[in-house]
Each structure stands twice: as C-alpha cells, then as structure tokens.
Coordinates of C-alpha atoms in Angstrom, one line a residue:
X1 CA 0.0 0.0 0.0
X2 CA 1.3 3.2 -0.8
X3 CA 2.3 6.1 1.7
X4 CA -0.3 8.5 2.0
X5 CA 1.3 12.3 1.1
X6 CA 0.9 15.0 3.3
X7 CA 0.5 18.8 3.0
X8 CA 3.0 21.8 3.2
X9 CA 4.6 23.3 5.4
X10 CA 6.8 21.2 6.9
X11 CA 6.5 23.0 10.4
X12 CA 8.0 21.7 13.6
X13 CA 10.4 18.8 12.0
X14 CA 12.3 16.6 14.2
X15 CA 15.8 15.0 13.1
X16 CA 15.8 11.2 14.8
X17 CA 19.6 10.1 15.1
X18 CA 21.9 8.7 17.2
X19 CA 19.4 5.1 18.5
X20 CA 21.1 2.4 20.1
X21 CA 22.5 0.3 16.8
X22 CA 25.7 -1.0 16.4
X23 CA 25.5 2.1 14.0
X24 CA 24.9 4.7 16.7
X25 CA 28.7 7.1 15.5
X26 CA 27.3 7.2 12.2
X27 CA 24.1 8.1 13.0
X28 CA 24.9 10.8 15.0
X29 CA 27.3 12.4 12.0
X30 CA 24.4 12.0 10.0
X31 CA 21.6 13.8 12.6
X32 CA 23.9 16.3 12.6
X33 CA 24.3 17.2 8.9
X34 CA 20.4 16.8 8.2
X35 CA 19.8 19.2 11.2
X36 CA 22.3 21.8 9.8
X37 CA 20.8 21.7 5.8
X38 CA 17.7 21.7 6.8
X39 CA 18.1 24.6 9.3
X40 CA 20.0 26.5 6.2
X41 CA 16.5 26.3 4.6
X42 CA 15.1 27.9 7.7
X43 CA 13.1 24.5 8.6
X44 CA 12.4 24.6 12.3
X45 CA 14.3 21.6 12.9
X46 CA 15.5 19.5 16.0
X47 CA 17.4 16.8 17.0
X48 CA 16.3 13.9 18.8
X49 CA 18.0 10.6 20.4
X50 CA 16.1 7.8 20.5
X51 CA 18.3 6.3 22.4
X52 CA 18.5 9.3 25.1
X53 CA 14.6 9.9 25.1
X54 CA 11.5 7.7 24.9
X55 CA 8.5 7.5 22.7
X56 CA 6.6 9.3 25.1
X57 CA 8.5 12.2 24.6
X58 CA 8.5 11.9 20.9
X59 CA 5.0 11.8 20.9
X60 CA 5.0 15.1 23.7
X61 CA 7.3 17.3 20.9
X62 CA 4.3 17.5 18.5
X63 CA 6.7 16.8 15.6
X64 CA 4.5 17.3 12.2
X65 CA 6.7 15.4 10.2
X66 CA 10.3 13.2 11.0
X67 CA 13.3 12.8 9.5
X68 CA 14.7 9.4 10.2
X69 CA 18.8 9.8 10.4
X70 CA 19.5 6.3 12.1
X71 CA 20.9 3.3 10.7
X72 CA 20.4 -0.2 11.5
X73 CA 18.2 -1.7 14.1
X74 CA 15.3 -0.2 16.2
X75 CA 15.4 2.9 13.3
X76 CA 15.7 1.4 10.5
X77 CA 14.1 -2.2 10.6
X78 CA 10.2 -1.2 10.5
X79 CA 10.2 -0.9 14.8
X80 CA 10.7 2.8 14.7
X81 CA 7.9 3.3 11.7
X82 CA 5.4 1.1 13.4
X83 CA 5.7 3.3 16.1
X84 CA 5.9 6.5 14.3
X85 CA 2.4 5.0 12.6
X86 CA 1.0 4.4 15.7
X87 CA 1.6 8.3 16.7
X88 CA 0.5 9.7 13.3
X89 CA 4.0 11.0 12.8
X90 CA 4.6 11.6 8.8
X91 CA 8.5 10.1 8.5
X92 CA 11.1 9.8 5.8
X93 CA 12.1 6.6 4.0
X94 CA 9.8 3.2 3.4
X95 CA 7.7 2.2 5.2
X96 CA 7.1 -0.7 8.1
X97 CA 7.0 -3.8 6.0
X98 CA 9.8 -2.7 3.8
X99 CA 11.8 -1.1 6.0
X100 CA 11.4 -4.9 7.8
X101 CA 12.3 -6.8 4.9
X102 CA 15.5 -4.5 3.8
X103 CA 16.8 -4.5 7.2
X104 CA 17.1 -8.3 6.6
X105 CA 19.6 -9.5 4.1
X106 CA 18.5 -12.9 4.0
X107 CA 14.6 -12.4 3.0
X108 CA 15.3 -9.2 0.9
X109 CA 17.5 -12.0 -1.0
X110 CA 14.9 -14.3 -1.2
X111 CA 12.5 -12.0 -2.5
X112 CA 14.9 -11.2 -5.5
X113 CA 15.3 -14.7 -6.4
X114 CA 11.9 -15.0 -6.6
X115 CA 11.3 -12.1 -8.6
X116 CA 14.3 -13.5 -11.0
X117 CA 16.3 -10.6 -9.7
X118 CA 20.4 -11.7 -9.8
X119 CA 21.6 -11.7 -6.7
X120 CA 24.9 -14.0 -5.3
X121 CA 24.3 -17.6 -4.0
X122 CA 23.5 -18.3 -0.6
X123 CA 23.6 -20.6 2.6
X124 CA 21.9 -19.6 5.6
X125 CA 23.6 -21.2 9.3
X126 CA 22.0 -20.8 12.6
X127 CA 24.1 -18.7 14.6
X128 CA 24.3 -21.4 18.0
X129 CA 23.7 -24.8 16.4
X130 CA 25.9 -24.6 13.3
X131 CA 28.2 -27.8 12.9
X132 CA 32.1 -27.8 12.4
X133 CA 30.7 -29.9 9.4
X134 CA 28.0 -27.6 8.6
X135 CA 30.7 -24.8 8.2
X136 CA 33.0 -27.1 6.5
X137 CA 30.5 -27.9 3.6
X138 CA 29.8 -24.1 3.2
X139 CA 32.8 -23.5 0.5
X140 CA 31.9 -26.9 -0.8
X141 CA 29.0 -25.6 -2.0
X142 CA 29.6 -21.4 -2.5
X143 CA 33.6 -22.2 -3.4
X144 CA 36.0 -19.7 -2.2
X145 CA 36.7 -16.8 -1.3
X146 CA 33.2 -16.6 0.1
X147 CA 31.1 -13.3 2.5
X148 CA 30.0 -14.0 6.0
X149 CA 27.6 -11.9 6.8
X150 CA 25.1 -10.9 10.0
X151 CA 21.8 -10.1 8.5
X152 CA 20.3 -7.5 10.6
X153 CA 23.8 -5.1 10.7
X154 CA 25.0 -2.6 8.3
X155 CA 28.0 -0.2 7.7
X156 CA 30.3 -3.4 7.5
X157 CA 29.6 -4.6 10.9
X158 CA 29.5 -8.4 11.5
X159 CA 31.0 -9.2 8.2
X160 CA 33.7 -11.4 7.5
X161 CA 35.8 -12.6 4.3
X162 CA 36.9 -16.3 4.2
X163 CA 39.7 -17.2 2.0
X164 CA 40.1 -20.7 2.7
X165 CA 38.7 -23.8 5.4
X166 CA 40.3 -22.6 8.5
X167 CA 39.0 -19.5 7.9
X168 CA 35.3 -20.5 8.4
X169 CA 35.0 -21.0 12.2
X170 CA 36.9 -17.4 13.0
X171 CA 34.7 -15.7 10.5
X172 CA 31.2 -17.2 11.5
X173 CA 32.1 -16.4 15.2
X174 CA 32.7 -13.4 14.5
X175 CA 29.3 -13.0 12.1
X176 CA 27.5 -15.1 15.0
X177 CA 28.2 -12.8 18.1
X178 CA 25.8 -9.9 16.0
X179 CA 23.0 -11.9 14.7
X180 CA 20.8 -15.3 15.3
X181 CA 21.8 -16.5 12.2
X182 CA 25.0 -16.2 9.1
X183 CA 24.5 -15.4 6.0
X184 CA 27.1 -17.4 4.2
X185 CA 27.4 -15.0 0.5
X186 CA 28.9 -16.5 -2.8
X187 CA 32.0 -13.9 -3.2
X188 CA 31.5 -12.0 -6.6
X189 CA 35.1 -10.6 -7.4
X190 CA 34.7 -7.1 -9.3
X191 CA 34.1 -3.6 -8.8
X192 CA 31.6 -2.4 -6.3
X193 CA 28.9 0.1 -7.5
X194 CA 25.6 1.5 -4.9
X195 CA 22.7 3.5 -7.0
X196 CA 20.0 5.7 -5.1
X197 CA 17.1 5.3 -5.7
X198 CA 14.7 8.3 -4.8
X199 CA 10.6 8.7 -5.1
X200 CA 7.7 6.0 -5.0
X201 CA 5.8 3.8 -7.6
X202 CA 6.2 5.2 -11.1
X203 CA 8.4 8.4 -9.9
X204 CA 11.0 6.1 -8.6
X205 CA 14.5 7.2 -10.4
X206 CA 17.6 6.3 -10.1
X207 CA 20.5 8.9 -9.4
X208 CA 23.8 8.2 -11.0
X209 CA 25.9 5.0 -9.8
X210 CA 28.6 5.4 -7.5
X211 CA 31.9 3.0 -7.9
X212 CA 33.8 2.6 -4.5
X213 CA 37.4 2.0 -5.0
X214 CA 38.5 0.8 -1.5
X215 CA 42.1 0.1 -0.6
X216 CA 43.0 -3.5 -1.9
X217 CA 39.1 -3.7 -2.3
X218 CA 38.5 -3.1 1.9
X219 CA 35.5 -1.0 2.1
X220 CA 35.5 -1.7 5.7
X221 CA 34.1 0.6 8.5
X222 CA 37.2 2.9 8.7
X223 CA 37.8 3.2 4.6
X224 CA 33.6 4.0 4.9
X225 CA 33.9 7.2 7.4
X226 CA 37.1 8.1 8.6
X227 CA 39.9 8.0 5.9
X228 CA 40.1 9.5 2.3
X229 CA 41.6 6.7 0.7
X230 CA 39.1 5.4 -0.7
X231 CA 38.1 6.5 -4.2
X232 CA 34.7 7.5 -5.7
X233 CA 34.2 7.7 -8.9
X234 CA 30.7 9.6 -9.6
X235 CA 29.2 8.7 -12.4
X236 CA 30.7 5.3 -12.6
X237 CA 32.6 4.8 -15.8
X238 CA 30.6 2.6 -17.2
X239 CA 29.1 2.1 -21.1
X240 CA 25.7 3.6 -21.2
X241 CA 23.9 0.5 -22.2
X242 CA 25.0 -1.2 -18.6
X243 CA 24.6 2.2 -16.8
X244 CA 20.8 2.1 -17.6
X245 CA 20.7 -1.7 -17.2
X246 CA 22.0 -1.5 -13.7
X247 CA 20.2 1.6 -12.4
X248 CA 16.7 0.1 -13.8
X249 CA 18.0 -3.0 -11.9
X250 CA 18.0 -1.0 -8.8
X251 CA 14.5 0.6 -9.3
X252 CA 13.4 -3.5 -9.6
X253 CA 15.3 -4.3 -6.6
X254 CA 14.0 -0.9 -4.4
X255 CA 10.0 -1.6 -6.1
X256 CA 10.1 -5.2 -5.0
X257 CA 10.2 -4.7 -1.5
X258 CA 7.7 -2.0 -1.4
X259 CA 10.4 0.9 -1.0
X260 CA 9.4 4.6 -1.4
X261 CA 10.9 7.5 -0.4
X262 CA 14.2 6.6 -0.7
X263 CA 17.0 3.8 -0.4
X264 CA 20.5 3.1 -1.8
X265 CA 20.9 -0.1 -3.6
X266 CA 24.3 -2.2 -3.3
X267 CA 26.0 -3.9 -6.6
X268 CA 28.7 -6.3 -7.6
X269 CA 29.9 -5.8 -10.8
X270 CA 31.4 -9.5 -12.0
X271 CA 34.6 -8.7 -13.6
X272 CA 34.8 -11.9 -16.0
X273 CA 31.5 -10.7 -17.8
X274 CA 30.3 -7.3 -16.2
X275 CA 26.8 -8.9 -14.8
X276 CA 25.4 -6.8 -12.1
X277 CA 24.7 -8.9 -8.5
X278 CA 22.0 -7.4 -5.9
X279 CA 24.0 -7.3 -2.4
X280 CA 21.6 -5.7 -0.3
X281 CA 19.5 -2.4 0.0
X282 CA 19.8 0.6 2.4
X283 CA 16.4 2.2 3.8
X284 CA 18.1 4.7 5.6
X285 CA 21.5 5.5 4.1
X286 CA 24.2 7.6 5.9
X287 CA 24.3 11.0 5.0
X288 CA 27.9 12.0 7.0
X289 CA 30.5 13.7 4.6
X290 CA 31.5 10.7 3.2
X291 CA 27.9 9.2 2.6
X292 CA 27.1 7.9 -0.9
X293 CA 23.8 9.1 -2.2
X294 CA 24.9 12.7 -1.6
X295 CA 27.4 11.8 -3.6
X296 CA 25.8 11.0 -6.4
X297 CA 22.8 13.9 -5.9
X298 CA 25.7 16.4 -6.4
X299 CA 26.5 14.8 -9.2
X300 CA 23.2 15.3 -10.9
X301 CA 23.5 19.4 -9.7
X302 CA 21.6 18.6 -6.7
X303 CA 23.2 19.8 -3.3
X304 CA 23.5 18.1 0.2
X305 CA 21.0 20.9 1.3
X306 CA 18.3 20.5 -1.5
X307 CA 18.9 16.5 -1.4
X308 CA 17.8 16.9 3.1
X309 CA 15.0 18.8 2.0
X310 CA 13.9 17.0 -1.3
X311 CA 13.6 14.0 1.5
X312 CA 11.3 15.7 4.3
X313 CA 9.2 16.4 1.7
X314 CA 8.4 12.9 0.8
X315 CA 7.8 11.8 4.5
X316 CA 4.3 10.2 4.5
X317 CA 2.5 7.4 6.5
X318 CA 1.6 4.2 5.5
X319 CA -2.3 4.5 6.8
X320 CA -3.8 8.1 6.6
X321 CA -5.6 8.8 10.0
X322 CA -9.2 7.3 10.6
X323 CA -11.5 10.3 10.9
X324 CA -11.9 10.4 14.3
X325 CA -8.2 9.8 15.0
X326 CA -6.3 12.6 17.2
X327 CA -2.7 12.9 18.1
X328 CA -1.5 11.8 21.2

C-alpha cells in the first residue's frame, strides 16, 4: 500500500539520530548534517536521540513530520515506523514492511530470487547450532573466497571474508556474536557500485551509480567514514547500455520490497562478464560527509541541502488517519 502524502509546510520537524544500533557514531554524524541543511533552509528543525529519550517524549514534541537519520536496528528495521504509525507521525524513507524486509539481508535476497532478480548464492547457518561440518561444507557448496555476513547489521559490521577452510570458524564467530543467524554469500570478485534510488511507484529514479574504489578492495568501517583513501568515482565509468541496465535494476530491486521514499541499492559488478549482483538495499543511508547518495545527488547538480529537503518532503505514513483519529 502506498504512503499517504501530506501537505505543506513542513512546520515543527524533528531529526531522529543517534538510537542504540551497532551504527549509533554514524548516525549521530548523519543527525547532525540533516539538522544543519535543513536549518540552512530555515526549517524549524531539531534533533532527537532515540536512544537518550523515549516515545513518550517523541509523541510530547508534536513533531509534524520526521526525519529518520538512524541506521540499522530499532530505526531502520520497521520498529521505529510502526511506532511513528501508531503516533500519526509523517516520517522519511519506506515504510514498516519494507523497512522490515530490507533491514534483513536474508529475506530481501529471497524475494529477489523469486522475482528472478540476480543476486549472489546463498547458505543460511544458525548462529548457535551450526556444525564444524555444517561450516565445512559451506565453501563446498559457494567455493571460495566466500562473504559471512550478519543479516540485521549494516556499515560493514558483522561481516567477515573467508579465503580458505580454516577460515570459516573465525569468520562465522565473528558473524554469530551480531546476529541469530549467518548469511554465508557466494563472493563475486569485481568492482563495487551502490545506486540511489529516490521517489515512489512510477516516480521512482535512479540517481547516478557510485563506484567505490576501496584500498585493496577493503571497504571496511574505517575506509567508509574516517579515511580519504578510498576513491569515488561519480558517475561510474561505465558504457551507457550497462549504466541504464543496472540503475533500472535498482528501481526493480528498491520496487520489490515495497520501497518509497528513498533507499541506496548495493551492486557487484562481475569482472569476468560485467553482470550486475543485488547485495543488499539501504532504507536509511548515511548522510555523514562521506555518505554515498549525496554523492551522487551532487552529481546530478543537486546539493546536500536540496537533497535533506527534497527527503522531508516525501515523509508520508503508511495508513492516513481514521476520521476520528487525534494525536497523542
């Protein structure tokens, strides 16, 4: 079901950041430089921790519309919307089922494949019951190198590389400590590529693809936020033919789920034959100062600023308010 528009102005706006996600130091650089474009439009906007204060208080603020700035879970995985539903609180991004489904790597993979979308073969291992022989059979089947992965985290948290068979129990230990279960990820060796994807239904549009060009291909936490070594190249180079084949890929991949709003869509490029692979989708991407889909707004002529604002405009709920409804 689509999200039901509201009206203009934007009036009293808060800027939700910070939570209490493996994710929190991102989301707090990214509360921070919403607050300050949107303020530079003169939007009465403030920030809010959802981690510091409770829904109570959210609900006492009289927000008229939110922007979501947190990343991973309890902000990003449908809680926060459900709850922002229940208060009749306009927000930014998808909504509660999609947010849901994105927020888990494992389903949003399955719905791909069932929708014929390419994305990398898969095992999934329970996280406590997993055999030595269970992991040992993993490369077996997905060859190696292969991605260990926790489902529910972002920003390269819980994620592990395995070159080789002793590698498996170090890596899924690590994966398992994050998540109830591992997502054990065919390795596609080639150049990594993320498209935006901005708007809902038929608006949906892609914004020019990013290609990340991480230190001997380590596009880890650090080489994500706090270093400038790793290289972006804005609009990818890329022939036009597979441009517009892997941003209408991305508009598949965001539709699927039932995004709107808008998300950032992750890409392997295969280097043997230059087919695209679906990693995962982000329903609330970092917007810090070394954030992608800025990136590649600016590249269209679109500034940070406009890009924050473009945003609070589309926040919407899922279910507009029965008639007799009031706020809390």
């Amino acid at each position: 079901m689509s999200k039901k528009k509201t009206g203009h102005p934007f009036g009293k706006v808060g800027v939700l950041f910070g939570g209490r996600s493996a994710e929190r130091e991102v989301s707090i650089m990214s509360g921070n430089g919403v607050l300050k474009a949107l303020k530079s439009h003169g939007v009465d906007a403030h920030l809010f921790d959802t981690r510091e204060r409770s829904l109570a208080e959210l609900a006492a603020e009289k927000f008229d519309r939110v922007f979501i700035a947190l990343h991973g879970r309890y902000g990003e995985d449908g809680t926060l919307q459900g709850a922002l539903e229940q208060l009749g609180i306009p927000y930014t991004g998808p909504g509660v089922m999609a947010s849901a489904i994105a927020m888990d790597k494992v389903m949003t993979k399955r719905i791909w494949q069932s929708m014929g979308l390419p994305t990398p073969r898969f095992l999934v291992l329970d996280a406590h019951e997993a055999s030595r022989e269970e992991l040992r059979q993993v490369p077996d089947v997905l060859g190696l190198p292969l991605m260990l992965k926790a489902p529910h985290e972002g920003s390269t948290i819980g994620i592990a590389k395995v070159a080789g068979y002793s590698d498996m129990s170090e890596g899924f230990a690590l994966c398992a400590k994050y998540d109830e279960v591992v997502l054990a990820e065919e390795f596609i060796r080639g150049r990594e590529l993320t498209v935006p994807v901005l708007g809902a239904g038929r608006s949906a549009r892609p914004l020019p693809i990013v290609e990340i060009r991480a230190p001997e291909g380590n596009y880890d936490y650090q080489h994500k936020y706090f270093t400038d070594d790793t290289k972006y190249l804005v609009p990818a180079p890329l022939d036009a033919a597979l441009t517009e084949r892997i941003q209408a890929l991305a508009v598949q991949a965001y539709k699927a789920i039932g995004c709107e709003g808008w998300a950032r869509v992750d890409f392997m490029l295969r280097d043997t034959d230059n087919e695209p692979f679906l990693l995962e989708i982000n329903t609330s991407p970092g917007m810090t100062g070394h954030s992608l889909v800025p990136m590649a707004a600016k590249a269209n002529g679109v500034s940070y600023e406009d890009l924050c604002l473009e945003i609070l405009a589309s926040a919407a709920l899922d279910l507009a308010p029965t008639a007799d409804w009031k706020p809390l």
